Coordinates of C-alpha atoms in Angstrom, one line a residue:
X1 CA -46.9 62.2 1.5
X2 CA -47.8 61.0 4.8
X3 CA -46.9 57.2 5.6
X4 CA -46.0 56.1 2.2
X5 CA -42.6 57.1 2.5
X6 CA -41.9 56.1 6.3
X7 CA -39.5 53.5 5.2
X8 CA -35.8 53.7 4.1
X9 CA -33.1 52.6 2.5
X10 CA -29.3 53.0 3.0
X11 CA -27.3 53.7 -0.2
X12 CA -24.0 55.1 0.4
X13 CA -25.1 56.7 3.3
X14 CA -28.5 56.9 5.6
X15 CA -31.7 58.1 3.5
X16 CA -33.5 60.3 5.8
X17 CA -37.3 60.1 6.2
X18 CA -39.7 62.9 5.2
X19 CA -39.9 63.6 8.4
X20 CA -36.2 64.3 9.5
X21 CA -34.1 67.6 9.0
X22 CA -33.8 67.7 5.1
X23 CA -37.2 69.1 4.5
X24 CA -38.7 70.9 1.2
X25 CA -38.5 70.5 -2.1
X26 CA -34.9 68.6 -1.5
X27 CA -36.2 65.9 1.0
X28 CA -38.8 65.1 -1.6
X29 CA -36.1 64.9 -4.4
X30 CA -34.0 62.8 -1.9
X31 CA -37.2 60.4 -1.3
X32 CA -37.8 59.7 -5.4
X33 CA -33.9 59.0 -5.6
X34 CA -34.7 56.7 -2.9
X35 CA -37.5 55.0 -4.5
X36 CA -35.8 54.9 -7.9
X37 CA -32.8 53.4 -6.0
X38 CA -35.2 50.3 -4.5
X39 CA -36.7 49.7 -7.5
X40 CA -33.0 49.2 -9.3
X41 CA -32.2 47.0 -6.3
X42 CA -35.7 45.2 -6.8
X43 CA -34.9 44.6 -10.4
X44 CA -31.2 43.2 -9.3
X45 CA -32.7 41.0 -7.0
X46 CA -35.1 39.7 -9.4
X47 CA -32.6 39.2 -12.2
X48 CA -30.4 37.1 -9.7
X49 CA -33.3 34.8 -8.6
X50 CA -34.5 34.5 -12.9
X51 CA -33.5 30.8 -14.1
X52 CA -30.5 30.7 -16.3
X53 CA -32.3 29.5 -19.1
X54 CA -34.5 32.7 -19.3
X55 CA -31.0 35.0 -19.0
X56 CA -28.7 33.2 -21.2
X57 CA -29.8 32.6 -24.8
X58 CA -27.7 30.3 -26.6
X59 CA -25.2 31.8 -28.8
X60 CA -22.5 29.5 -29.9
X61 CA -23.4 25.6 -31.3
X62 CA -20.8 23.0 -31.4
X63 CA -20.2 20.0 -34.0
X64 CA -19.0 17.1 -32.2
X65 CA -17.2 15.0 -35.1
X66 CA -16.1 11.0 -34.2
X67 CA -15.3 8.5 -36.2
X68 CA -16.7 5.0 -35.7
X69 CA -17.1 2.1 -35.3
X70 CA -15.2 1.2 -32.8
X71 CA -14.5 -1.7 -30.6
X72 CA -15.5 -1.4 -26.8
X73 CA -12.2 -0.1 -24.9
X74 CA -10.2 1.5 -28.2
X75 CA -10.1 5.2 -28.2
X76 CA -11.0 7.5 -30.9
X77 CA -10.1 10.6 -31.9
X78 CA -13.2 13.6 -30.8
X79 CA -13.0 17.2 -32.9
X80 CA -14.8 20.0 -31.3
X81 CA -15.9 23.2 -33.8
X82 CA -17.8 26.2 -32.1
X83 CA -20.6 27.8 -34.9
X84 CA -22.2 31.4 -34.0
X85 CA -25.7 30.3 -32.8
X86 CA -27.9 30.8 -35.9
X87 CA -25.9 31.4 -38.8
X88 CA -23.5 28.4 -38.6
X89 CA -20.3 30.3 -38.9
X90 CA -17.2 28.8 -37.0
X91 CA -16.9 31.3 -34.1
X92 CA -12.7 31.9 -34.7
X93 CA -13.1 34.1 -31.2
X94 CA -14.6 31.6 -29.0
X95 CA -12.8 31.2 -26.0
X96 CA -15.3 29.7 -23.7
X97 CA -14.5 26.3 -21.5
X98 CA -16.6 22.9 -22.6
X99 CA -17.3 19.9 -20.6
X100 CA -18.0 16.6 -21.8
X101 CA -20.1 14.1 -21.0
X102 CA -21.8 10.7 -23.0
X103 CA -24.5 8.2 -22.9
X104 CA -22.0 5.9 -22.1
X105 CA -22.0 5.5 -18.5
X106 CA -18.3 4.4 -18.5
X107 CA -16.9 7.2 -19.8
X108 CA -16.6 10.3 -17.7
X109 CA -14.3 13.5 -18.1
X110 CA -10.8 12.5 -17.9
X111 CA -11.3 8.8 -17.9
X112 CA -12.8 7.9 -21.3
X113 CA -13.7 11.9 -22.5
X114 CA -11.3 14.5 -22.8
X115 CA -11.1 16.8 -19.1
X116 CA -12.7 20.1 -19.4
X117 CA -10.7 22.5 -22.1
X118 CA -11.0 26.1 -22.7
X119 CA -10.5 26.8 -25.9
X120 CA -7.4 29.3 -27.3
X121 CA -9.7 32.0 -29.0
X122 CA -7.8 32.3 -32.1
X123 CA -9.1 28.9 -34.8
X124 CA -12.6 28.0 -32.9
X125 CA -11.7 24.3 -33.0
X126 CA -9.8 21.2 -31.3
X127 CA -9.0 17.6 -31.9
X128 CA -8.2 15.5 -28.6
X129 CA -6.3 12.8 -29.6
X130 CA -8.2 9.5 -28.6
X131 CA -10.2 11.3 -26.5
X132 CA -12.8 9.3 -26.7
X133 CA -13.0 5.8 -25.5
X134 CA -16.4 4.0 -25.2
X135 CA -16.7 1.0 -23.1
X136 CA -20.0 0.2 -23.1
X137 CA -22.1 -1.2 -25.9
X138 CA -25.4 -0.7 -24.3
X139 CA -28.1 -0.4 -27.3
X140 CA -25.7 -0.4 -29.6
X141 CA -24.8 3.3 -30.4
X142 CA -23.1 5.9 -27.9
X143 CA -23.2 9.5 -28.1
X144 CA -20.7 12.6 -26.4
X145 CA -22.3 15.7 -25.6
X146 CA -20.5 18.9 -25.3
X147 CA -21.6 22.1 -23.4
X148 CA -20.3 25.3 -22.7
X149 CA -19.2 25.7 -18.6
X150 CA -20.4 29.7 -19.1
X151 CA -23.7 29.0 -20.8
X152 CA -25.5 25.6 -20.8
X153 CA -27.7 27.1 -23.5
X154 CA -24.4 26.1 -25.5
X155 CA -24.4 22.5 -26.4
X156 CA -23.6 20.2 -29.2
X157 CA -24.3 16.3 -29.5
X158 CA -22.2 13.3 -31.9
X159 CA -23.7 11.5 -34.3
X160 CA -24.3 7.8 -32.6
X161 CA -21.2 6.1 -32.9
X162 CA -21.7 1.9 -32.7
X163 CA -19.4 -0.2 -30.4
X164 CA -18.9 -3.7 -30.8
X165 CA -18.0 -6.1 -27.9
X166 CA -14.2 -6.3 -27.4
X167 CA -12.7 -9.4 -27.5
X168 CA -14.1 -13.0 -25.3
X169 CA -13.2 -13.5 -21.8
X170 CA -15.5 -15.9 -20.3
X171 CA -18.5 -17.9 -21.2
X172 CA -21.7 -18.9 -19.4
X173 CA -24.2 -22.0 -20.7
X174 CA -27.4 -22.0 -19.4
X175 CA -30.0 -23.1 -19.0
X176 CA -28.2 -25.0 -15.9
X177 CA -28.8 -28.3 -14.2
X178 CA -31.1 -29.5 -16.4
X179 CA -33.3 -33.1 -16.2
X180 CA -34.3 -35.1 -19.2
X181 CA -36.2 -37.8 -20.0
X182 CA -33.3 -40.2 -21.8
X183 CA -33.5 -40.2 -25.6
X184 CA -34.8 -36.4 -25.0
X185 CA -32.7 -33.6 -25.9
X186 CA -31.7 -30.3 -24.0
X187 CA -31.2 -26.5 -26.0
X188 CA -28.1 -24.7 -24.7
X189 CA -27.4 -20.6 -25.4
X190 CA -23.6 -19.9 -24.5
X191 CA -23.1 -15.9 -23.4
X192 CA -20.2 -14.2 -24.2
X193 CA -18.6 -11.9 -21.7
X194 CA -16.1 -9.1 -22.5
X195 CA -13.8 -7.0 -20.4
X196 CA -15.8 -3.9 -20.3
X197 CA -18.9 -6.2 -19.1
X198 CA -20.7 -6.2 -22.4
X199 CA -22.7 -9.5 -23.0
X200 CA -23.9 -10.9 -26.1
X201 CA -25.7 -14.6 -27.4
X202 CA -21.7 -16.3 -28.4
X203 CA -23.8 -19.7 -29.5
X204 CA -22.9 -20.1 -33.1
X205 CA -19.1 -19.6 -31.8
X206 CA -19.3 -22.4 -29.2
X207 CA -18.7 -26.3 -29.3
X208 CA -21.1 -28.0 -27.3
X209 CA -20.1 -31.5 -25.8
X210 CA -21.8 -34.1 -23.7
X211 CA -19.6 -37.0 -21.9
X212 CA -20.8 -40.5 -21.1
X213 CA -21.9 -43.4 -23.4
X214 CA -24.7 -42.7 -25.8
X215 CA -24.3 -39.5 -25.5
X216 CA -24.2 -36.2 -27.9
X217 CA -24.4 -32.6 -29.3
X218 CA -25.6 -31.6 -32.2
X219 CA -24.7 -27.5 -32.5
X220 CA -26.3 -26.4 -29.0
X221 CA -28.5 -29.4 -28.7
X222 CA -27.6 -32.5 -26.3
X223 CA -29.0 -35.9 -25.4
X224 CA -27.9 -39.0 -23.4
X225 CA -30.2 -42.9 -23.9
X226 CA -28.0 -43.7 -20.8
X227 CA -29.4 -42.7 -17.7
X228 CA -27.3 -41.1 -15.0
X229 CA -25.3 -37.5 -14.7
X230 CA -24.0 -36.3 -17.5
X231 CA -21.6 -33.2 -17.9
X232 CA -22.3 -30.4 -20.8
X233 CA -19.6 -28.5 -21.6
X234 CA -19.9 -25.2 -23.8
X235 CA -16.1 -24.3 -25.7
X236 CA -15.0 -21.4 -27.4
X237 CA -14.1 -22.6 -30.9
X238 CA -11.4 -19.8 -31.7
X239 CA -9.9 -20.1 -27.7
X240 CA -10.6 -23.5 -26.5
X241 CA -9.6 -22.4 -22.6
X242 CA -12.4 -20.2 -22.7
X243 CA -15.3 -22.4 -21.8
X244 CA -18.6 -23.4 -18.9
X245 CA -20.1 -26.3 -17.8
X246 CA -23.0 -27.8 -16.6
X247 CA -24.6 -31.1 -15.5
X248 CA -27.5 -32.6 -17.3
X249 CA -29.3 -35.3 -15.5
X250 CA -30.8 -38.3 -17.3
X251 CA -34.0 -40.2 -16.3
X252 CA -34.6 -43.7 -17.6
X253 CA -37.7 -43.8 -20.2
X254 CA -40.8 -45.5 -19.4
X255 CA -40.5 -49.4 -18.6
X256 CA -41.3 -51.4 -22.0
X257 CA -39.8 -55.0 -20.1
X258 CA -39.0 -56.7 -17.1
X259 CA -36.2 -59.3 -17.0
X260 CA -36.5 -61.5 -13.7
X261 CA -33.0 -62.9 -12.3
X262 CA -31.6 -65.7 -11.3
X263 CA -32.9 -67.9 -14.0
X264 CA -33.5 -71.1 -13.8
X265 CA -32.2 -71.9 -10.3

């Protein structure tokens, strides 16, 4: 066989080369024991280095079942069902472990979604208990994901859920600092800030006011004829300690007399 069998292997003892004491028919028989032995250890190898993906087809599914809407920082109830992958049947036997996570940056597993649960193997479901609390409103919708810790093949995804804003905290008026001609009017936009740092336009539920004579607001739109600082104030109308201001400064108009004093001295 010459030099293509002038390496070895060691499996459960030394492999002897064609060339050392065995000899014969049974050195050859030892040397394609040998070979069939690297090729299985090859193969292992190569199995171990495959992506997971390519090794682990999917074979359970999981509905994801929550109940909205819901208002940013209130918890919901979350019910997890595991289906055989493919023909929808609740999987009674699955006993795998799931991990959650969401498109809700906010909510992570065990502070907003439910810590990592294996499940009993007996029903193929589970409710958590307000296990589910979504602080962010974001685009509108959020989502929980749920995959399997043995096989991340195994997933299932919520129908979006909407969150509203929770309830006001602070306001802020802008534009700020503003300069007017007088007789010319300023727009205002009051934004309303929440807990959970959701933001949203809170102008139709503001009271806009302007002090100094000649002076006022109509809805988010101020003016002043009296030339000087004036102070803009934006109020919540439900929660009148809830409110921003700003100052609005007020140029005379364009000269239209003169009036010379002392007279007649």
């Amino acid at each position: 066989m010459g030099d293509a069998y002038t390496s070895w292997l060691e499996e459960a003892g030394r492999v002897h080369r064609p060339d050392e004491g065995l000899g014969g028919a049974s050195n050859m028989n030892h040397v394609r024991l040998s070979r069939r032995f690297a090729m299985a250890v090859i193969g292992i190898l190569l199995v171990g280095l495959l992506p997971g993906s390519a090794m682990a087809a999917p074979t359970e599914t999981f509905d994801v079942t929550i109940a909205g809407p819901v208002v940013a920082g209130d918890s919901l109830d979350v019910t997890v069902t595991a289906h055989l992958f493919g023909n929808g049947a609740v999987d009674a036997g699955y006993a795998g472990t799931i991990h959650f996570t969401s498109s809700d940056g906010q909510a992570t597993a065990g502070a907003g979604l439910p810590a990592d649960y294996t499940f009993d193997g007996a029903t193929g479901f589970h409710t958590f208990t307000n296990g589910v609390t979504f602080k962010t409103v974001g685009s509108g919708t959020q989502t929980v994901t749920v995959t399997d810790l043995g096989n991340s093949e195994n997933v299932g995804t919520s129908d979006p859920i909407t969150v509203n804003h929770s309830a006001l905290t602070s306001l802020v008026i802008t534009p700020t600092n503003q300069t007017i001609t007088a007789g010319a009017s300023q727009v205002y936009v009051a934004t309303g800030h929440d807990t959970h740092g959701n933001t949203w336009d809170a102008t139709s539920t503001t009271d806009f006011t302007i002090s100094g004579l000649g002076s006022s607001c109509t809805l988010a739109s101020c003016t002043s004829t009296l030339a000087g600082d004036h102070t803009v104030t934006a109020t919540d109308k439900s929660d009148v300690s809830i409110h921003d201001s700003t100052t609005l400064t007020v140029n005379h108009s364009a000269l239209t007399s003169l009036v010379i004093t002392p007279t007649n001295q």
